[in-house]
DNA sequence: GCTGGCACTCGGACCGGGGGAGTGCCAAAA
DNA sequence: TTTTGGCACTCCCCCGGTCCGAGTGCCAGC
């Protein structure tokens, strides 16, 4: 167990390193922070902290920098979440209030987060499975070709073209549309499968049954399909603030960011409620082993329908970043609830 | 007017510089290319080329590198378009054939282009105004709230929520839907405005007229709206191959790439038909003054409905890049025509 | 107009020597 | 037992000097 003062030393090291981006030594520490002890004492504490794996030296006779484990302790026990300043809050409101549709909300949110945190922002679109159905529409594009359009309560729209096994009459289509809607409107997407499973049998014509089955299959496929978990990223230019060594650092990060799958998994691993901070090697993807991810769920009600967050160097301002992420998530939730 | 040999020297310089990324000197040139003259002669030619502004020296007593003007001449008169190899062609087909919908086509195209050229790829979604209407759908979300869904022949779908001035009956809605569709299906978006302008008057109820007007207004707005000119980019990780000095280079490029407006303007400035190459300072945006943009229109018929291209360092393999861009554009056009 | 030769320039790599920030350890003080 | 001041030591980083080589411009001769 680390003494109070040693924790204090760790906190000071993290803060200074985040500020200066340079290894911090015992003397500089005592000068910048009122620790009430001499550099020699701090040196002893540092030796202990290093022993325990919280800090490390880039090379002998250099200052110390925090390890992933050190940041972890800092985030868990030493750092609060810094509330935003009033101007910052106002900026959020001003910026997000002008949004006209869902795409716009997401787009603005990404830019806002990137600007506020000066890091890379990631915003997931409200997911299908946790939303509820506002409307299902079936359009005949051709005799044996339908388009399925799904509209969610969060304003998201999914469409899909369906090739039917047989032509489908206009009346049957209207019938199916009506029955579908009466069953699923207002229900959660997750519940849809069991609500529609008996639909094909209620049709008399054998051919129609086949078509109905096809339509339902596509509908269900659309619901579970993972690649439809879209997201938007922004602020990649902030990666250039990474450090001096960054050609080597930045490349794998950019590559990881282009793989939506990676990002979705990243967000998926985060806790359902509350803020999640994943530091350095805690991220499964190795390209992101020198970055930290701060993420949180957001949603229109009390429940999260999607997540958003930022990706930045492990050496980041955690309290500030967490504050910004949380504030933005809350306000986006409000915006969605209103629309 | 430059002699044949001097042009040959310029071509050699461009090729070598693109290959090695280092200033090229007279001796190295004569060794790598069969120019049939001595280094001294090449030096004289280089002096002339420099005088004319086609090449420059980073510092005295270093080799020469091409200027933007030099690249321009190279592209216009010295370089052809290098056709792709058979494996490359096959790769294009394999990769694009699996696409399931428009989003997928665009996404795959971006990745493909980025991989093929090892640069940043930009693909514009087929634009609304040049496409034709496949279907217009009106859905009642609430008594006085409609959703307008537009489906294009390229598979693109646009939706928009409309708040009506008054409730709108189901029969009126069906009526309007039918009339709208009968007028505009199969027509080009650009022609839609004049095709529907007299619609409101054909409705008897005054209230309905108001609603119809609102719907039409939204429809037309959707058609012209510029921010709906979406695009997708990819391969930003390739920016790290930029050069040694790249922290300074890469940042403004990333920033520019995040501004869709900038990119759209960039593509918009390109010629309607044929390939466009903009080199270095020829690009209006100053963040892109050390990059070149190779773009071309693509479309399902003979006509371009959108553009795609790549952004890379001015020091790029122009013939190869142009070949890849053209080949991909052609095949995407085919894919769109089939679907 | 081309060529070979020559003197010159300059950037980049390669030392070697301070200077400084930082460390570990130890003995003395609290 | 913990804290402190002192001290010797270790490296990194910066700086200046040297050397080397690729490249250039110029010129006289073919």
XYZ file of C-alpha atoms (C1' of nucleotides) in Angstrom:
738
model
C 0.000 0.000 0.000
C 1.337 3.355 -0.989
C 1.403 6.166 1.510
C -0.574 9.310 0.988
C 2.505 11.271 0.089
C 3.666 8.795 -2.498
C 0.321 9.026 -4.214
C 0.722 12.753 -4.115
C 4.100 12.401 -5.781
C 2.602 10.215 -8.484
C -0.122 12.730 -9.089
C 2.445 15.484 -9.392
C 4.497 13.436 -11.833
C 1.495 12.734 -14.026
C 0.391 16.339 -14.030
C 3.835 17.679 -14.836
C 4.513 15.118 -17.502
C 1.196 15.783 -19.190
C 1.992 19.468 -19.096
C 5.583 19.465 -20.254
C 5.820 16.203 -22.193
C 9.221 15.718 -20.633
C 10.462 13.313 -18.018
C 10.173 14.936 -14.612
C 12.864 14.846 -11.939
C 12.811 15.183 -8.204
C 14.087 18.704 -8.032
C 11.661 20.128 -10.537
C 8.841 18.381 -8.722
C 9.525 19.972 -5.360
C 9.810 23.331 -7.038
C 6.518 23.165 -8.861
C 4.475 21.482 -6.171
C 4.231 22.221 -2.480
C 5.002 18.744 -1.285
C 6.649 19.967 1.898
C 9.569 17.602 1.597
C 13.021 17.743 0.096
C 14.083 16.395 -3.300
C 15.928 13.553 -1.574
C 12.731 12.305 -0.015
C 10.960 12.536 -3.312
C 13.760 10.499 -4.822
C 13.153 7.764 -2.300
C 9.449 7.800 -3.040
C 10.170 7.689 -6.719
C 12.364 4.648 -6.228
C 9.455 2.915 -4.524
C 6.977 3.970 -7.207
C 9.330 2.662 -9.839
C 9.758 -0.589 -7.951
C 5.989 -0.994 -7.953
C 5.785 -0.276 -11.664
C 3.927 3.033 -11.601
C 6.678 5.070 -13.188
C 9.726 4.384 -15.304
C 12.894 6.006 -16.553
C 13.506 6.369 -20.268
C 17.210 5.955 -19.444
C 19.382 6.099 -16.392
C 19.807 9.519 -14.940
C 16.756 10.921 -16.645
C 13.516 11.961 -15.012
C 10.563 9.629 -14.601
C 7.490 9.175 -16.746
C 4.289 7.420 -15.713
C 3.646 3.892 -16.951
C 0.241 2.659 -18.056
C -0.184 1.300 -14.563
C 0.648 4.710 -13.161
C -1.968 6.411 -15.313
C -4.444 3.759 -14.270
C -3.920 4.547 -10.601
C -4.086 8.235 -11.375
C -7.406 7.888 -13.145
C -8.904 5.544 -10.584
C -7.888 7.223 -7.394
C -6.191 10.527 -7.909
C -8.080 12.356 -10.593
C -11.572 13.697 -10.547
C -13.576 14.693 -13.560
C -13.025 18.326 -14.274
C -16.283 20.139 -14.967
C -16.259 22.341 -18.014
C -16.057 26.076 -17.764
C -19.140 28.126 -18.456
C -17.899 29.353 -21.835
C -17.216 25.778 -22.810
C -20.716 24.747 -21.838
C -22.156 27.577 -23.783
C -20.088 26.570 -26.779
C -21.532 23.085 -26.630
C -25.071 24.398 -26.593
C -24.526 26.896 -29.339
C -22.834 24.399 -31.513
C -25.246 21.536 -31.142
C -28.483 23.467 -31.143
C -28.234 24.264 -34.818
C -28.345 20.634 -35.923
C -31.076 19.790 -38.407
C -31.041 16.010 -38.596
C -29.323 12.979 -37.145
C -26.367 13.089 -39.503
C -25.902 16.681 -38.593
C -26.064 15.994 -34.873
C -23.441 13.304 -35.136
C -21.248 15.399 -37.397
C -21.393 18.395 -35.125
C -20.750 16.274 -32.083
C -17.607 14.854 -33.603
C -16.236 18.247 -34.486
C -17.155 19.642 -31.111
C -15.498 16.848 -29.185
C -12.376 17.032 -31.306
C -12.109 20.736 -30.760
C -12.826 20.630 -27.052
C -10.370 17.879 -26.233
C -7.908 18.560 -29.025
C -7.885 14.882 -29.739
C -9.487 12.414 -32.112
C -13.227 12.096 -31.564
C -15.366 9.059 -32.294
C -19.155 9.084 -32.254
C -21.279 6.033 -32.850
C -24.652 6.404 -34.488
C -27.552 5.413 -32.261
C -27.650 1.673 -32.574
C -30.555 -0.120 -34.107
C -31.054 -2.841 -31.547
C -31.624 -0.474 -28.678
C -33.864 1.933 -30.518
C -37.536 1.544 -31.115
C -39.310 1.329 -34.443
C -41.079 4.382 -35.676
C -42.133 3.029 -39.019
C -41.524 0.246 -41.494
C -42.092 0.926 -45.146
C -42.155 -1.402 -48.114
C -41.869 0.004 -51.605
C -42.276 -1.876 -54.855
C -39.404 -0.927 -57.111
C -40.251 -3.592 -59.667
C -42.695 -6.489 -59.720
C -40.354 -8.778 -57.811
C -38.172 -6.180 -56.173
C -38.939 -4.399 -52.951
C -37.245 -1.792 -50.897
C -37.431 -2.054 -47.152
C -37.101 1.171 -45.178
C -36.742 1.199 -41.417
C -37.160 4.379 -39.424
C -36.100 4.615 -35.792
C -37.202 6.906 -33.024
C -33.762 8.490 -33.080
C -34.294 9.557 -36.652
C -32.042 6.991 -38.199
C -33.124 5.425 -41.472
C -31.966 2.133 -42.899
C -32.897 0.879 -46.320
C -32.385 -2.351 -48.127
C -33.300 -3.710 -51.532
C -34.923 -7.139 -51.559
C -35.155 -9.457 -54.535
C -38.261 -11.549 -54.094
C -38.677 -15.112 -55.271
C -41.959 -14.219 -56.980
C -43.917 -11.125 -57.991
C -45.925 -9.662 -55.219
C -49.261 -7.951 -55.674
C -49.917 -4.415 -54.554
C -52.674 -5.488 -52.206
C -50.558 -8.168 -50.595
C -47.846 -5.583 -50.190
C -50.158 -3.120 -48.496
C -51.404 -5.934 -46.342
C -47.966 -6.980 -45.274
C -46.952 -3.402 -44.650
C -49.967 -2.835 -42.448
C -49.477 -6.018 -40.468
C -45.818 -5.406 -39.999
C -46.375 -1.915 -38.738
C -49.169 -2.825 -36.412
C -46.904 -5.332 -34.752
C -43.629 -3.541 -34.467
C -44.195 0.209 -34.328
C -43.196 1.531 -30.963
C -41.418 -1.671 -30.025
C -37.728 -2.067 -29.447
C -35.710 -3.502 -32.287
C -34.445 -6.229 -30.068
C -37.975 -7.517 -29.615
C -38.854 -7.493 -33.304
C -37.742 -11.038 -34.178
C -40.234 -12.756 -31.917
C -43.008 -10.345 -32.846
C -42.950 -11.277 -36.502
C -41.947 -14.907 -36.563
C -45.452 -16.208 -37.269
C -46.235 -13.714 -40.011
C -45.567 -15.895 -43.067
C -48.097 -18.510 -41.979
C -50.894 -15.999 -41.875
C -50.707 -15.556 -45.627
C -52.750 -17.815 -47.787
C -50.914 -17.910 -51.087
C -47.901 -20.118 -51.073
C -45.952 -17.708 -53.212
C -46.727 -14.846 -50.943
C -45.495 -16.807 -47.990
C -42.148 -17.241 -49.653
C -41.906 -13.536 -50.309
C -42.933 -12.629 -46.816
C -40.275 -14.946 -45.484
C -37.681 -13.268 -47.646
C -38.733 -9.840 -46.473
C -38.606 -10.862 -42.864
C -35.248 -12.506 -43.311
C -33.873 -9.267 -44.703
C -35.490 -7.278 -41.945
C -33.922 -9.413 -39.275
C -30.609 -9.391 -41.045
C -30.663 -5.617 -41.128
C -31.333 -5.555 -37.436
C -28.450 -7.713 -36.370
C -26.007 -6.723 -39.015
C -22.948 -5.431 -37.379
C -21.571 -3.427 -40.231
C -24.535 -1.179 -39.955
C -23.214 0.030 -36.642
C -21.942 3.165 -38.255
C -19.741 5.749 -36.681
C -18.020 8.969 -37.481
C -14.576 10.143 -36.558
C -12.896 13.523 -36.666
C -10.002 15.560 -35.442
C -7.353 13.260 -36.824
C -5.208 16.313 -37.444
C -4.779 16.451 -33.681
C -2.667 13.330 -33.937
C 0.163 15.526 -35.121
C 0.444 16.859 -31.601
C 1.404 13.389 -30.539
C 5.069 13.827 -29.833
C 8.426 14.144 -31.494
C 8.717 10.485 -32.404
C 5.413 10.379 -34.099
C 5.920 9.016 -37.567
C 6.137 5.642 -35.875
C 3.337 6.399 -33.466
C 0.809 7.935 -35.769
C 0.714 5.422 -38.561
C -0.791 2.442 -36.717
C -3.275 4.766 -35.079
C -4.494 6.126 -38.389
C -4.737 2.596 -39.675
C -6.743 1.480 -36.678
C -9.035 4.477 -36.986
C -9.879 3.572 -40.546
C -11.020 0.143 -39.534
C -14.528 0.729 -38.316
C -14.561 -2.785 -36.985
C -11.705 -2.013 -34.644
C -13.345 1.114 -33.365
C -16.668 -0.553 -32.865
C -15.030 -3.316 -30.900
C -13.221 -0.692 -28.906
C -16.429 1.057 -27.998
C -18.186 -2.235 -27.528
C -15.729 -3.262 -24.863
C -16.544 -0.222 -22.800
C -18.916 -0.425 -19.886
C -22.602 -0.010 -20.568
C -22.999 2.754 -18.071
C -20.619 5.323 -16.751
C -17.385 6.434 -18.281
C -14.741 4.000 -19.431
C -11.062 4.815 -19.705
C -8.785 2.349 -21.415
C -5.131 3.125 -21.102
C -2.342 2.063 -23.439
C -1.940 -1.663 -23.543
C -5.348 -2.156 -22.001
C -6.610 -1.651 -25.519
C -6.699 -4.974 -27.282
C -5.667 -3.568 -30.636
C -1.928 -3.229 -30.744
C -1.845 -0.199 -32.983
C -3.512 1.636 -30.142
C -1.138 0.479 -27.448
C 0.227 3.946 -26.924
C -3.144 5.646 -26.865
C -5.899 5.950 -24.339
C -9.593 5.796 -25.118
C -12.150 7.670 -23.058
C -15.706 6.683 -23.871
C -19.205 6.923 -22.490
C -22.679 5.905 -23.529
C -25.266 8.447 -24.524
C -28.948 8.203 -25.186
C -32.222 9.998 -25.355
C -33.689 8.521 -22.184
C -31.929 7.185 -19.168
C -30.639 4.434 -21.380
C -27.623 4.480 -23.635
C -28.322 3.913 -27.325
C -24.755 4.394 -28.486
C -21.335 5.507 -27.372
C -18.948 8.298 -28.060
C -15.446 9.092 -26.965
C -11.999 10.296 -27.825
C -8.704 8.657 -28.664
C -5.486 10.339 -27.621
C -2.003 9.709 -26.356
C -1.744 7.995 -22.982
C -0.161 11.208 -21.921
C -3.400 13.157 -21.952
C -5.250 15.450 -19.603
C -7.582 12.841 -18.158
C -9.732 15.021 -15.914
C -10.323 17.565 -18.636
C -10.957 14.991 -21.326
C -13.359 13.060 -19.158
C -15.200 16.239 -18.311
C -15.604 17.191 -21.941
C -16.678 13.724 -23.013
C -19.264 13.491 -20.284
C -20.666 16.944 -20.888
C -21.000 16.410 -24.611
C -22.633 13.009 -24.151
C -25.202 14.460 -21.810
C -26.131 17.260 -24.082
C -26.339 15.073 -27.162
C -28.694 12.859 -25.180
C -30.907 15.849 -24.518
C -30.899 16.872 -28.157
C -31.950 13.401 -29.232
C -34.716 13.297 -26.652
C -36.150 16.542 -27.947
C -36.293 15.630 -31.597
C 11.115 25.878 -76.598
C 12.942 23.020 -75.008
C 14.814 20.532 -77.120
C 13.859 16.918 -77.203
C 16.798 15.939 -75.048
C 16.064 18.484 -72.389
C 12.576 17.126 -72.082
C 14.116 13.716 -71.780
C 16.317 14.994 -68.976
C 13.313 16.437 -67.198
C 11.473 13.166 -67.519
C 14.453 11.319 -66.079
C 14.680 13.743 -63.179
C 11.011 13.339 -62.345
C 11.166 9.588 -62.530
C 14.268 9.328 -60.406
C 13.055 11.798 -57.832
C 9.742 10.045 -57.502
C 11.585 6.787 -57.040
C 14.305 7.840 -54.630
C 12.753 10.870 -52.938
C 16.158 12.494 -53.121
C 17.485 15.347 -55.230
C 19.006 13.917 -58.375
C 22.341 14.985 -59.793
C 23.825 14.914 -63.237
C 26.103 11.970 -62.680
C 23.480 9.705 -61.202
C 21.169 10.603 -64.072
C 23.552 9.533 -66.810
C 24.212 6.331 -64.956
C 20.598 5.330 -64.549
C 19.337 6.464 -67.921
C 20.754 5.934 -71.356
C 20.796 9.534 -72.405
C 23.834 9.085 -74.610
C 25.501 12.236 -73.358
C 27.965 13.079 -70.614
C 27.167 14.471 -67.190
C 28.550 17.827 -68.218
C 26.000 18.120 -70.983
C 23.264 17.151 -68.613
C 24.483 19.852 -66.266
C 24.080 22.425 -68.988
C 20.592 21.195 -69.727
C 19.764 21.297 -66.070
C 20.911 24.892 -65.876
C 18.490 25.743 -68.665
C 15.662 23.793 -67.079
C 16.268 25.599 -63.841
C 16.346 28.930 -65.631
C 12.951 28.148 -67.096
C 11.583 27.154 -63.697
C 11.027 23.467 -64.276
C 13.448 22.287 -61.636
C 15.092 23.742 -58.545
C 17.864 23.124 -56.080
C 17.081 22.711 -52.386
C 20.479 24.314 -51.754
C 23.594 25.080 -53.707
C 25.570 22.038 -54.647
C 22.727 19.640 -54.203
C 20.846 17.774 -56.922
C 17.701 19.101 -58.569
C 14.089 18.417 -57.796
C 11.145 19.162 -60.068
C 9.017 22.220 -59.392
C 5.237 22.250 -59.731
C 5.775 23.636 -63.195
C 8.100 20.743 -63.951
C 5.534 18.198 -62.860
C 2.949 19.994 -64.943
C 5.032 19.656 -68.067
C 5.748 16.051 -67.199
C 2.093 15.224 -66.838
C 0.996 17.144 -69.912
C 3.623 16.079 -72.380
C 5.959 13.453 -71.061
C 3.868 10.939 -69.182
C 1.234 8.595 -70.450
C -1.339 6.826 -68.365
C 0.033 3.510 -67.277
C -2.518 0.733 -67.729
C -2.934 -1.551 -64.775
C -1.466 -5.003 -64.708
C -3.754 -7.958 -65.092
C -3.537 -8.941 -61.410
C -4.464 -5.403 -60.488
C -7.472 -5.493 -62.760
C -8.535 -8.762 -61.324
C -8.168 -7.340 -57.838
C -10.492 -4.484 -58.729
C -13.137 -6.838 -59.999
C -12.887 -9.225 -57.090
C -13.007 -6.461 -54.602
C -15.894 -4.488 -56.025
C -18.076 -7.358 -57.111
C -18.984 -8.281 -53.549
C -20.642 -4.959 -52.802
C -24.218 -5.192 -51.552
C -25.452 -1.620 -51.626
C -24.380 1.881 -52.514
C -22.652 2.561 -49.223
C -20.759 -0.618 -49.682
C -19.743 0.233 -53.236
C -18.424 3.601 -52.169
C -16.663 2.156 -49.135
C -14.984 -0.555 -51.120
C -13.988 1.863 -53.821
C -12.276 4.098 -51.322
C -10.323 1.259 -49.791
C -9.427 -0.115 -53.162
C -8.158 3.169 -54.507
C -6.164 3.841 -51.367
C -4.554 0.445 -51.548
C -3.830 0.577 -55.253
C -2.268 4.007 -55.246
C -0.950 3.954 -51.701
C -2.381 7.402 -51.255
C -5.428 9.075 -49.818
C -8.578 8.222 -51.731
C -11.690 10.371 -52.059
C -14.960 9.150 -53.504
C -18.007 11.329 -53.933
C -21.440 9.777 -53.655
C -23.445 9.933 -56.852
C -24.939 13.374 -56.814
C -28.641 13.920 -56.646
C -29.042 16.479 -59.374
C -27.595 14.310 -62.078
C -29.382 11.129 -61.120
C -32.903 10.140 -62.016
C -35.761 9.443 -59.647
C -36.648 5.852 -59.003
C -39.294 6.454 -56.405
C -40.724 9.062 -54.088
C -42.347 7.924 -50.894
C -44.374 9.834 -48.343
C -44.956 8.340 -44.912
C -47.204 9.670 -42.200
C -45.267 9.644 -38.966
C -47.905 11.592 -37.098
C -51.075 13.425 -38.177
C -49.160 16.528 -39.192
C -45.766 15.050 -39.712
C -44.545 13.379 -42.854
C -41.393 11.736 -43.918
C -40.214 12.210 -47.458
C -38.035 9.477 -48.914
C -36.282 9.891 -52.243
C -34.756 6.931 -54.028
C -32.401 7.417 -56.948
C -31.474 5.118 -59.791
C -27.994 4.835 -58.306
C -29.448 3.360 -55.141
C -29.003 6.401 -53.030
C -31.711 7.232 -50.514
C -32.429 10.604 -48.981
C -34.947 11.162 -46.272
C -36.370 14.220 -44.646
C -38.938 14.869 -41.956
C -41.584 17.468 -42.785
C -43.743 19.297 -40.295
C -46.989 20.162 -42.025
C -49.065 23.239 -41.369
C -52.182 21.071 -40.978
C -53.113 17.408 -40.560
C -53.244 15.539 -43.794
C -55.643 12.710 -44.529
C -54.497 9.293 -45.576
C -56.334 9.472 -48.888
C -54.907 12.870 -49.726
C -51.517 11.499 -48.891
C -51.940 8.513 -51.188
C -53.211 10.855 -53.826
C -50.246 13.159 -53.568
C -47.859 10.249 -53.528
C -49.379 8.821 -56.682
C -49.383 12.122 -58.498
C -45.845 12.903 -57.501
C -44.572 9.564 -58.639
C -46.394 9.618 -61.924
C -44.754 12.894 -62.737
C -41.208 12.426 -61.631
C -40.278 8.748 -61.722
C -37.643 8.153 -64.355
C -36.927 11.855 -64.732
C -33.718 13.578 -63.857
C -33.601 15.398 -60.573
C -32.640 18.565 -62.300
C -35.942 18.525 -64.163
C -38.098 17.899 -61.117
C -38.780 21.508 -60.122
C -40.644 22.423 -63.262
C -42.482 19.113 -63.330
C -44.176 19.698 -60.024
C -44.676 23.405 -59.825
C -48.383 23.306 -60.607
C -49.201 20.463 -58.220
C -50.600 22.475 -55.290
C -53.258 24.092 -57.430
C -54.692 20.765 -58.417
C -55.809 20.103 -54.859
C -59.217 21.296 -53.783
C -58.924 21.763 -50.043
C -57.141 24.888 -49.086
C -55.409 23.201 -46.194
C -54.180 20.454 -48.394
C -52.714 22.942 -50.774
C -50.649 24.415 -48.015
C -49.335 21.020 -47.058
C -48.558 20.095 -50.621
C -46.628 23.309 -50.979
C -44.634 22.504 -47.891
C -43.850 19.033 -49.123
C -42.737 20.322 -52.468
C -40.635 22.996 -50.872
C -38.826 20.373 -48.835
C -38.431 18.171 -51.854
C -36.833 20.924 -53.861
C -34.685 21.930 -50.951
C -33.409 18.393 -50.647
C -32.535 18.403 -54.291
C -30.413 21.480 -54.277
C -28.944 21.166 -50.851
C -25.238 21.223 -51.122
C -24.368 19.632 -47.842
C -25.928 16.476 -49.070
C -23.073 16.095 -51.483
C -21.524 13.437 -49.342
C -18.191 11.827 -49.817
C -15.964 9.279 -48.238
C -12.234 9.324 -47.738
C -9.745 6.650 -46.796
C -6.111 5.707 -46.719
C -5.049 8.646 -44.595
C -2.439 6.385 -43.039
C -0.620 6.642 -46.347
C 0.137 10.237 -45.504
C 2.851 8.977 -43.209
C 4.848 8.030 -46.284
C 4.988 11.678 -47.107
C 8.554 12.489 -46.320
C 10.951 13.129 -43.515
C 9.712 16.589 -42.722
C 6.171 15.515 -42.453
C 4.837 16.770 -39.158
C 4.621 20.134 -40.850
C 3.358 18.706 -44.099
C 0.769 16.311 -42.836
C -1.171 18.484 -40.461
C -2.732 20.948 -42.903
C -3.545 18.067 -45.207
C -5.412 16.200 -42.513
C -7.224 19.376 -41.654
C -8.208 19.988 -45.224
C -9.379 16.418 -45.626
C -11.717 16.776 -42.697
C -13.448 19.715 -44.282
C -15.848 18.113 -46.677
C -16.516 21.519 -48.128
C -12.918 21.859 -49.174
C -12.854 18.467 -50.795
C -16.116 19.019 -52.590
C -14.824 22.274 -53.957
C -11.672 20.507 -54.989
C -13.565 17.888 -56.921
C -15.968 20.469 -58.208
C -13.155 22.405 -59.810
C -12.112 19.406 -61.841
C -13.157 19.040 -65.431
C -16.502 17.424 -66.127
C -15.033 14.843 -68.424
C -11.623 13.278 -68.625
C -9.038 13.152 -65.930
C -7.929 16.204 -64.024
C -4.561 16.580 -62.354
C -3.975 19.516 -60.071
C -0.423 19.938 -58.941
C 0.786 21.639 -55.789
C -0.079 25.309 -55.780
C -2.616 24.815 -58.511
C -4.900 23.722 -55.698
C -6.693 26.715 -54.322
C -6.601 25.491 -50.739
C -3.283 26.347 -49.217
C -3.094 23.351 -46.939
C -2.909 21.284 -50.076
C -0.177 23.295 -51.742
C 2.298 20.471 -51.480
C -0.078 17.811 -52.695
C -1.440 16.818 -56.054
C -4.995 15.752 -56.730
C -5.872 13.317 -59.484
C -9.584 13.075 -60.118
C -12.043 11.831 -62.680
C -15.793 11.624 -63.075
C -17.606 8.328 -62.965
C -21.129 7.340 -63.754
C -23.465 4.580 -64.711
C -24.032 5.710 -68.275
C -21.826 7.762 -70.498
C -22.405 10.619 -68.141
C -20.590 11.385 -64.907
C -22.765 11.447 -61.801
C -19.934 12.051 -59.372
C -16.192 12.171 -59.047
C -13.472 10.229 -57.348
C -9.751 10.653 -57.013
C -6.698 10.561 -54.854
C -4.654 13.096 -52.940
C -0.941 12.576 -52.584
C 2.387 14.344 -52.482
C 3.326 16.272 -55.613
C 6.128 13.777 -55.788
C 3.893 10.922 -56.871
C 3.890 8.327 -59.608
C 1.580 10.161 -61.967
C 1.228 7.570 -64.728
C 0.497 4.789 -62.254
C -1.871 6.867 -60.172
C -3.753 8.081 -63.202
C -4.054 4.547 -64.475
C -5.457 3.294 -61.210
C -7.900 6.163 -60.841
C -9.195 5.740 -64.346
C -9.548 1.982 -64.101
C -11.393 2.148 -60.808
C -13.714 4.874 -62.038
C -14.627 2.837 -65.089
C -15.393 -0.260 -63.157
C -17.414 1.546 -60.530
C -19.429 3.005 -63.365
C -20.161 -0.475 -64.632
C -21.170 -1.681 -61.202
C -23.597 1.196 -60.796
C -25.090 0.585 -64.204
C -25.774 -3.032 -63.364
C -27.507 -2.467 -60.071
C 27.427 21.954 -79.298
C 29.487 18.290 -76.596
C 33.084 16.723 -73.423
C 36.576 16.209 -69.814
C 38.816 18.468 -66.250
C 39.133 21.289 -62.267
C 38.281 24.158 -58.363
C 34.713 25.156 -55.266
C 30.635 24.694 -52.247
C 27.942 22.908 -48.956
C 25.169 19.512 -46.396
C 25.512 15.332 -43.583
C 27.952 12.130 -40.927
C 31.238 11.516 -37.538
C 33.832 12.643 -33.423
C 34.941 14.615 -28.567
C 34.361 17.580 -25.031
C 31.683 20.268 -21.776
C 27.371 21.272 -19.185
C 23.484 20.050 -16.769
C 19.798 17.569 -14.926
C 19.100 13.678 -12.578
C 20.170 9.571 -9.852
C 21.696 6.402 -5.894
C 23.730 5.988 -1.760
C 25.184 7.196 2.771
C 25.709 9.239 7.091
C 23.683 12.495 10.098
C 19.656 14.836 11.936
C 14.818 14.712 13.466
C 12.165 5.017 11.265
C 11.970 8.766 8.262
C 13.866 12.763 6.341
C 17.635 15.446 4.739
C 21.915 17.334 2.744
C 25.971 16.047 0.470
C 28.519 13.816 -2.969
C 30.098 11.059 -6.689
C 28.524 9.250 -10.854
C 25.918 8.619 -15.216
C 24.127 9.781 -19.324
C 21.751 12.702 -22.712
C 22.059 16.689 -25.350
C 24.276 20.441 -27.391
C 28.058 22.473 -29.753
C 31.865 23.128 -32.608
C 35.242 21.211 -35.719
C 36.662 18.082 -39.274
C 36.181 15.231 -43.096
C 34.054 13.364 -47.034
C 31.500 13.123 -51.115
C 28.129 14.362 -54.297
C 27.154 17.992 -57.007
C 27.909 22.363 -59.330
C 29.757 26.086 -62.588
C 33.051 27.269 -65.620
C 36.389 26.812 -69.200
C 39.295 25.258 -72.699
C 39.592 21.909 -76.267
C 37.596 18.726 -79.521
